[in-house]
PDB file of C-alpha atoms in Angstrom:
ATOM      1  CA  UNK A  92      12.181  28.665 -10.093  1.00  0.00           C
ATOM      2  CA  UNK A  93      12.704  25.966 -12.772  1.00  0.00           C
ATOM      3  CA  UNK A  94      10.133  23.250 -13.363  1.00  0.00           C
ATOM      4  CA  UNK A  95      12.624  20.724 -11.933  1.00  0.00           C
ATOM      5  CA  UNK A  96      13.209  22.706  -8.760  1.00  0.00           C
ATOM      6  CA  UNK A  97       9.447  23.162  -8.365  1.00  0.00           C
ATOM      7  CA  UNK A  98       8.906  19.486  -8.604  1.00  0.00           C
ATOM      8  CA  UNK A  99      11.682  18.747  -5.981  1.00  0.00           C
ATOM      9  CA  UNK A 100      10.051  21.221  -3.723  1.00  0.00           C
ATOM     10  CA  UNK A 101       6.630  19.712  -3.899  1.00  0.00           C
ATOM     11  CA  UNK A 102       7.770  16.033  -3.661  1.00  0.00           C
ATOM     12  CA  UNK A 103       7.689  15.083   0.062  1.00  0.00           C
ATOM     13  CA  UNK A 104      10.225  12.438   1.134  1.00  0.00           C
ATOM     14  CA  UNK A 105       9.736   9.361   3.005  1.00  0.00           C
ATOM     15  CA  UNK A 106      13.123   7.453   3.913  1.00  0.00           C
ATOM     16  CA  UNK A 107      11.107   4.258   4.527  1.00  0.00           C
ATOM     17  CA  UNK A 108       9.604   4.348   1.124  1.00  0.00           C
ATOM     18  CA  UNK A 109      12.859   4.913  -0.638  1.00  0.00           C
ATOM     19  CA  UNK A 110      14.424   1.912   1.280  1.00  0.00           C
ATOM     20  CA  UNK A 111      11.805  -0.494   0.509  1.00  0.00           C
ATOM     21  CA  UNK A 112      10.624   0.405  -2.992  1.00  0.00           C
ATOM     22  CA  UNK A 113      13.080  -1.670  -4.787  1.00  0.00           C
ATOM     23  CA  UNK A 114      12.543  -4.984  -2.798  1.00  0.00           C
ATOM     24  CA  UNK A 115       8.771  -4.447  -3.159  1.00  0.00           C
ATOM     25  CA  UNK A 116       9.157  -3.811  -6.988  1.00  0.00           C
ATOM     26  CA  UNK A 117      11.248  -7.014  -7.389  1.00  0.00           C
ATOM     27  CA  UNK A 118       8.553  -9.029  -5.737  1.00  0.00           C
ATOM     28  CA  UNK A 119       5.772  -7.411  -7.753  1.00  0.00           C
ATOM     29  CA  UNK A 120       7.553  -8.144 -11.033  1.00  0.00           C
ATOM     30  CA  UNK A 121       7.675 -11.761 -10.095  1.00  0.00           C
ATOM     31  CA  UNK A 122       4.131 -12.036  -8.957  1.00  0.00           C
ATOM     32  CA  UNK A 123       2.199 -10.022 -11.553  1.00  0.00           C
ATOM     33  CA  UNK A 124       1.508 -10.338 -15.308  1.00  0.00           C
ATOM     34  CA  UNK A 125       3.054  -7.828 -17.747  1.00  0.00           C
ATOM     35  CA  UNK A 126      -0.009  -5.500 -17.710  1.00  0.00           C
ATOM     36  CA  UNK A 127      -3.136  -4.687 -15.637  1.00  0.00           C
ATOM     37  CA  UNK A 128      -4.692  -2.018 -13.499  1.00  0.00           C
ATOM     38  CA  UNK A 129      -3.516  -1.292 -10.082  1.00  0.00           C
ATOM     39  CA  UNK A 130      -4.962   0.726  -7.091  1.00  0.00           C
ATOM     40  CA  UNK A 131      -2.720   1.960  -4.422  1.00  0.00           C
ATOM     41  CA  UNK A 132      -4.263   2.463  -0.950  1.00  0.00           C
ATOM     42  CA  UNK A 133      -2.628   5.225   1.307  1.00  0.00           C
ATOM     43  CA  UNK A 134      -0.140   6.466  -1.428  1.00  0.00           C
ATOM     44  CA  UNK A 135       1.383   9.007   1.051  1.00  0.00           C
ATOM     45  CA  UNK A 136       4.153  10.869  -0.663  1.00  0.00           C
ATOM     46  CA  UNK A 137       3.703   9.107  -3.889  1.00  0.00           C
ATOM     47  CA  UNK A 138       7.168   7.648  -3.963  1.00  0.00           C
ATOM     48  CA  UNK A 139       5.971   4.096  -4.426  1.00  0.00           C
ATOM     49  CA  UNK A 140       3.503   4.666  -7.122  1.00  0.00           C
ATOM     50  CA  UNK A 141       5.777   6.832  -9.194  1.00  0.00           C
ATOM     51  CA  UNK A 142       8.607   4.295  -8.828  1.00  0.00           C
ATOM     52  CA  UNK A 143       6.540   1.355  -9.705  1.00  0.00           C
ATOM     53  CA  UNK A 144       4.623   2.943 -12.525  1.00  0.00           C
ATOM     54  CA  UNK A 145       7.930   4.164 -14.264  1.00  0.00           C
ATOM     55  CA  UNK A 146       9.222   0.471 -14.170  1.00  0.00           C
ATOM     56  CA  UNK A 147       6.092  -1.353 -14.928  1.00  0.00           C
ATOM     57  CA  UNK A 148       5.074   0.154 -18.301  1.00  0.00           C
ATOM     58  CA  UNK A 149       2.162  -2.172 -18.864  1.00  0.00           C
ATOM     59  CA  UNK A 150       0.283  -1.159 -15.758  1.00  0.00           C
ATOM     60  CA  UNK A 151      -2.046   1.751 -15.225  1.00  0.00           C
ATOM     61  CA  UNK A 152      -2.026   3.018 -11.549  1.00  0.00           C
ATOM     62  CA  UNK A 153      -4.632   4.804  -9.376  1.00  0.00           C
ATOM     63  CA  UNK A 154      -3.078   6.453  -6.307  1.00  0.00           C
ATOM     64  CA  UNK A 155      -5.207   7.414  -3.355  1.00  0.00           C
ATOM     65  CA  UNK A 156      -5.087   8.676   0.137  1.00  0.00           C
ATOM     66  CA  UNK A 157      -7.568   9.556   2.859  1.00  0.00           C
ATOM     67  CA  UNK A 158      -6.565  13.315   2.805  1.00  0.00           C
ATOM     68  CA  UNK A 159      -5.387  15.465  -0.178  1.00  0.00           C
ATOM     69  CA  UNK A 160      -2.339  16.847   1.823  1.00  0.00           C
ATOM     70  CA  UNK A 161       0.075  14.968  -0.275  1.00  0.00           C
ATOM     71  CA  UNK A 162      -1.632  15.051  -3.661  1.00  0.00           C
ATOM     72  CA  UNK A 163       0.864  17.551  -4.949  1.00  0.00           C
ATOM     73  CA  UNK A 164       3.667  15.406  -3.778  1.00  0.00           C
ATOM     74  CA  UNK A 165       2.317  12.317  -5.642  1.00  0.00           C
ATOM     75  CA  UNK A 166       1.965  14.389  -8.843  1.00  0.00           C
ATOM     76  CA  UNK A 167       5.465  15.678  -8.382  1.00  0.00           C
ATOM     77  CA  UNK A 168       7.137  12.300  -7.930  1.00  0.00           C
ATOM     78  CA  UNK A 169       5.207  10.901 -10.885  1.00  0.00           C
ATOM     79  CA  UNK A 170       6.457  13.851 -12.960  1.00  0.00           C
ATOM     80  CA  UNK A 171      10.061  13.399 -11.811  1.00  0.00           C
ATOM     81  CA  UNK A 172       9.967   9.712 -12.524  1.00  0.00           C
ATOM     82  CA  UNK A 173       8.346  10.041 -16.093  1.00  0.00           C
ATOM     83  CA  UNK A 174       5.520   7.855 -14.709  1.00  0.00           C
ATOM     84  CA  UNK A 175       2.921   8.576 -17.521  1.00  0.00           C
ATOM     85  CA  UNK A 176       0.343   5.783 -16.776  1.00  0.00           C
ATOM     86  CA  UNK A 177      -0.903   7.192 -13.434  1.00  0.00           C
ATOM     87  CA  UNK A 178      -4.434   8.756 -12.829  1.00  0.00           C
ATOM     88  CA  UNK A 179      -4.615  11.710 -10.483  1.00  0.00           C
ATOM     89  CA  UNK A 180      -4.983  10.775  -6.968  1.00  0.00           C
ATOM     90  CA  UNK A 181      -8.321  10.334  -5.199  1.00  0.00           C
ATOM     91  CA  UNK A 182      -9.621  10.713  -1.799  1.00  0.00           C
ATOM     92  CA  UNK A 183     -10.192   7.221  -0.367  1.00  0.00           C
ATOM     93  CA  UNK A 184     -10.932   6.190   3.362  1.00  0.00           C
ATOM     94  CA  UNK A 185     -10.315   2.511   3.536  1.00  0.00           C
ATOM     95  CA  UNK A 186     -13.085   2.138   6.115  1.00  0.00           C
ATOM     96  CA  UNK A 187     -15.609   3.568   3.886  1.00  0.00           C
ATOM     97  CA  UNK A 188     -18.387   1.480   2.379  1.00  0.00           C
ATOM     98  CA  UNK A 189     -17.610   2.808  -1.217  1.00  0.00           C
ATOM     99  CA  UNK A 190     -14.345   3.620  -2.797  1.00  0.00           C
ATOM    100  CA  UNK A 191     -13.298   6.435  -3.610  1.00  0.00           C
ATOM    101  CA  UNK A 192     -14.930   8.984  -1.361  1.00  0.00           C
ATOM    102  CA  UNK A 193     -16.037  11.309  -4.214  1.00  0.00           C
ATOM    103  CA  UNK A 194     -16.940  10.837  -7.754  1.00  0.00           C
ATOM    104  CA  UNK A 195     -18.045   7.560  -9.365  1.00  0.00           C
ATOM    105  CA  UNK A 196     -17.499   4.503  -7.249  1.00  0.00           C
ATOM    106  CA  UNK A 197     -14.959   1.871  -8.613  1.00  0.00           C
ATOM    107  CA  UNK A 198     -16.823  -0.806 -10.514  1.00  0.00           C
ATOM    108  CA  UNK A 199     -16.636  -4.433  -9.320  1.00  0.00           C
ATOM    109  CA  UNK A 200     -13.551  -6.094 -10.908  1.00  0.00           C
ATOM    110  CA  UNK A 201     -11.780  -2.781 -11.756  1.00  0.00           C
ATOM    111  CA  UNK A 202      -8.335  -3.700 -10.529  1.00  0.00           C
ATOM    112  CA  UNK A 203      -5.921  -6.595 -11.136  1.00  0.00           C
ATOM    113  CA  UNK A 204      -3.973  -5.340  -8.011  1.00  0.00           C
ATOM    114  CA  UNK A 205      -4.702  -3.513  -4.900  1.00  0.00           C
ATOM    115  CA  UNK A 206      -1.458  -2.495  -3.130  1.00  0.00           C
ATOM    116  CA  UNK A 207      -1.272  -1.270   0.520  1.00  0.00           C
ATOM    117  CA  UNK A 208       2.107  -0.680   1.944  1.00  0.00           C
ATOM    118  CA  UNK A 209       2.853   0.409   5.671  1.00  0.00           C
ATOM    119  CA  UNK A 210      -0.764   1.355   6.478  1.00  0.00           C
ATOM    120  CA  UNK A 211      -2.328  -1.112   8.833  1.00  0.00           C
ATOM    121  CA  UNK A 212      -0.001  -0.377  11.800  1.00  0.00           C
ATOM    122  CA  UNK A 213      -0.526   3.299  11.600  1.00  0.00           C
ATOM    123  CA  UNK A 214      -4.520   3.255  11.163  1.00  0.00           C
ATOM    124  CA  UNK A 215      -7.247   2.154  13.573  1.00  0.00           C
ATOM    125  CA  UNK A 216      -8.025  -1.614  13.411  1.00  0.00           C
ATOM    126  CA  UNK A 217     -11.184  -0.912  11.402  1.00  0.00           C
ATOM    127  CA  UNK A 218      -9.047   0.039   8.357  1.00  0.00           C
ATOM    128  CA  UNK A 219      -7.944  -3.620   8.168  1.00  0.00           C
ATOM    129  CA  UNK A 220     -11.496  -4.851   7.654  1.00  0.00           C
ATOM    130  CA  UNK A 221     -12.187  -1.902   5.459  1.00  0.00           C
ATOM    131  CA  UNK A 222      -9.308  -2.803   3.290  1.00  0.00           C
ATOM    132  CA  UNK A 223     -10.156  -6.333   2.930  1.00  0.00           C
ATOM    133  CA  UNK A 224     -13.819  -5.656   2.150  1.00  0.00           C
ATOM    134  CA  UNK A 225     -12.985  -2.859  -0.357  1.00  0.00           C
ATOM    135  CA  UNK A 226     -10.348  -4.958  -2.068  1.00  0.00           C
ATOM    136  CA  UNK A 227     -12.907  -7.878  -2.398  1.00  0.00           C
ATOM    137  CA  UNK A 228     -15.347  -5.488  -4.037  1.00  0.00           C
ATOM    138  CA  UNK A 229     -13.080  -4.057  -6.743  1.00  0.00           C
ATOM    139  CA  UNK A 230     -10.518  -6.867  -7.482  1.00  0.00           C
ATOM    140  CA  UNK A 231     -10.894  -8.549 -10.861  1.00  0.00           C
ATOM    141  CA  UNK A 232     -11.154 -12.388 -11.023  1.00  0.00           C
ATOM    142  CA  UNK A 233      -7.789 -13.636 -10.260  1.00  0.00           C
ATOM    143  CA  UNK A 234      -6.560 -10.304  -8.826  1.00  0.00           C
ATOM    144  CA  UNK A 235      -4.403  -9.749  -5.896  1.00  0.00           C
ATOM    145  CA  UNK A 236      -4.387  -7.604  -2.741  1.00  0.00           C
ATOM    146  CA  UNK A 237      -0.739  -7.110  -1.773  1.00  0.00           C
ATOM    147  CA  UNK A 238       0.082  -5.771   1.644  1.00  0.00           C
ATOM    148  CA  UNK A 239       3.570  -4.805   2.962  1.00  0.00           C
ATOM    149  CA  UNK A 240       4.738  -3.979   6.538  1.00  0.00           C
ATOM    150  CA  UNK A 241       5.659  -5.411   9.906  1.00  0.00           C
ATOM    151  CA  UNK A 242       3.411  -8.090  11.471  1.00  0.00           C
ATOM    152  CA  UNK A 243       3.351 -10.072  14.613  1.00  0.00           C
ATOM    153  CA  UNK A 244       3.309 -13.889  14.097  1.00  0.00           C
ATOM    154  CA  UNK A 245       2.587 -16.381  16.879  1.00  0.00           C
ATOM    155  CA  UNK A 246       5.131 -18.854  15.833  1.00  0.00           C
ATOM    156  CA  UNK A 247       7.910 -16.508  14.773  1.00  0.00           C
ATOM    157  CA  UNK A 248       9.974 -14.508  17.379  1.00  0.00           C
ATOM    158  CA  UNK A 249       9.422 -10.759  16.906  1.00  0.00           C
ATOM    159  CA  UNK A 250      12.477  -8.711  16.102  1.00  0.00           C
ATOM    160  CA  UNK A 251      13.450  -6.359  18.963  1.00  0.00           C
ATOM    161  CA  UNK A 252      13.321  -3.320  16.551  1.00  0.00           C
ATOM    162  CA  UNK A 253       9.642  -4.292  15.736  1.00  0.00           C
ATOM    163  CA  UNK A 254       8.786  -4.612  19.312  1.00  0.00           C
ATOM    164  CA  UNK A 255      10.256  -1.183  19.990  1.00  0.00           C
ATOM    165  CA  UNK A 256       8.590   0.061  16.939  1.00  0.00           C
ATOM    166  CA  UNK A 257       5.180  -1.371  18.236  1.00  0.00           C
ATOM    167  CA  UNK A 258       5.626   0.207  21.617  1.00  0.00           C
ATOM    168  CA  UNK A 259       6.306   3.691  20.090  1.00  0.00           C
ATOM    169  CA  UNK A 260       3.266   3.497  17.793  1.00  0.00           C
ATOM    170  CA  UNK A 261       0.949   2.600  20.654  1.00  0.00           C
ATOM    171  CA  UNK A 262       2.342   5.423  22.692  1.00  0.00           C
ATOM    172  CA  UNK A 263       1.758   7.834  19.752  1.00  0.00           C
ATOM    173  CA  UNK A 264      -1.864   6.626  19.265  1.00  0.00           C
ATOM    174  CA  UNK A 265      -3.431   3.774  21.226  1.00  0.00           C
ATOM    175  CA  UNK A 266      -5.297   2.681  17.997  1.00  0.00           C
ATOM    176  CA  UNK A 267      -2.071   2.068  16.244  1.00  0.00           C
ATOM    177  CA  UNK A 268       0.310  -0.843  16.599  1.00  0.00           C
ATOM    178  CA  UNK A 269       1.685  -3.886  14.642  1.00  0.00           C
ATOM    179  CA  UNK A 270      -1.067  -6.292  13.745  1.00  0.00           C
ATOM    180  CA  UNK A 271      -1.047  -9.957  14.356  1.00  0.00           C
ATOM    181  CA  UNK A 272      -0.908 -11.856  11.106  1.00  0.00           C
ATOM    182  CA  UNK A 273      -3.660 -14.230  12.225  1.00  0.00           C
ATOM    183  CA  UNK A 274      -6.059 -11.408  12.843  1.00  0.00           C
ATOM    184  CA  UNK A 275      -5.383  -9.859   9.382  1.00  0.00           C
ATOM    185  CA  UNK A 276      -5.864 -13.256   7.755  1.00  0.00           C
ATOM    186  CA  UNK A 277      -9.169 -13.713   9.734  1.00  0.00           C
ATOM    187  CA  UNK A 278     -10.375 -10.181   8.360  1.00  0.00           C
ATOM    188  CA  UNK A 279      -9.375 -11.316   4.861  1.00  0.00           C
ATOM    189  CA  UNK A 280     -11.259 -14.550   5.208  1.00  0.00           C
ATOM    190  CA  UNK A 281     -14.427 -12.837   6.435  1.00  0.00           C
ATOM    191  CA  UNK A 282     -14.273 -10.595   3.289  1.00  0.00           C
ATOM    192  CA  UNK A 283     -13.908 -13.666   0.938  1.00  0.00           C
ATOM    193  CA  UNK A 284     -10.175 -13.349   0.467  1.00  0.00           C
ATOM    194  CA  UNK A 285      -7.544 -15.971   1.347  1.00  0.00           C
ATOM    195  CA  UNK A 286      -3.774 -15.601   2.171  1.00  0.00           C
ATOM    196  CA  UNK A 287      -2.182 -17.107  -0.937  1.00  0.00           C
ATOM    197  CA  UNK A 288       1.590 -16.193  -0.328  1.00  0.00           C
ATOM    198  CA  UNK A 289       3.807 -14.857   2.473  1.00  0.00           C
ATOM    199  CA  UNK A 290       7.146 -13.349   1.596  1.00  0.00           C
ATOM    200  CA  UNK A 291       9.832 -12.352   4.216  1.00  0.00           C
ATOM    201  CA  UNK A 292      11.241  -8.948   3.150  1.00  0.00           C
ATOM    202  CA  UNK A 293      14.224  -6.968   4.365  1.00  0.00           C
ATOM    203  CA  UNK A 294      14.021  -5.055   7.872  1.00  0.00           C
ATOM    204  CA  UNK A 295      11.633  -7.760   9.395  1.00  0.00           C
ATOM    205  CA  UNK A 296       8.850  -6.893   7.031  1.00  0.00           C
ATOM    206  CA  UNK A 297       6.409  -9.234   5.195  1.00  0.00           C
ATOM    207  CA  UNK A 298       4.773  -9.012   1.817  1.00  0.00           C
ATOM    208  CA  UNK A 299       1.422 -10.786   1.881  1.00  0.00           C
ATOM    209  CA  UNK A 300      -0.604 -11.707  -1.185  1.00  0.00           C
ATOM    210  CA  UNK A 301      -4.290 -12.294  -0.805  1.00  0.00           C
ATOM    211  CA  UNK A 302      -6.564 -13.515  -3.480  1.00  0.00           C
ATOM    212  CA  UNK A 303     -10.379 -14.219  -3.896  1.00  0.00           C
ATOM    213  CA  UNK A 304     -11.245 -17.465  -2.112  1.00  0.00           C
TER     214      UNK A 304
END
């Protein structure tokens, strides 16, 4: 087996990540300076971090996930994309009082960007508070927490597809489900973060930008 075929074998595939990576990248390039340090929460297959790192050459990335089941996939995607400025993935439970789970804790102000895509609706609600508190601990002054995914908004009609998705998630796990934007913002405020920007994205998703208050 060649190196290329081995990498393809190890690289797990998420259709959703493939669909949304370009719109997210386009927004990140508009939001962020040319260089910085980024932490990705819930890296999953690694498709996002590999794609972004290969196209944002001034940034250094730290992928993470709560289990190591996809670590080989993260490494494989980074190798396939030629994403050199990516640290090895680390275990990180968003609800934990220190990040990461093992090894030295991240220093305060370590990251200019904390990115979390498509996690809040497939995790217990405690993960939202943990994400906000952890980001507040490790963001540099002027840094940004960027979240991406579907949300429920009191003054915006919810797309039928999102309602069906929410019902499916709650049937699979009662702790899951689309989160009310107002509740997410309240958790951010409690952690010392404020919602700075809201961007409508394809397929009824939102990209939210939080910054230290």
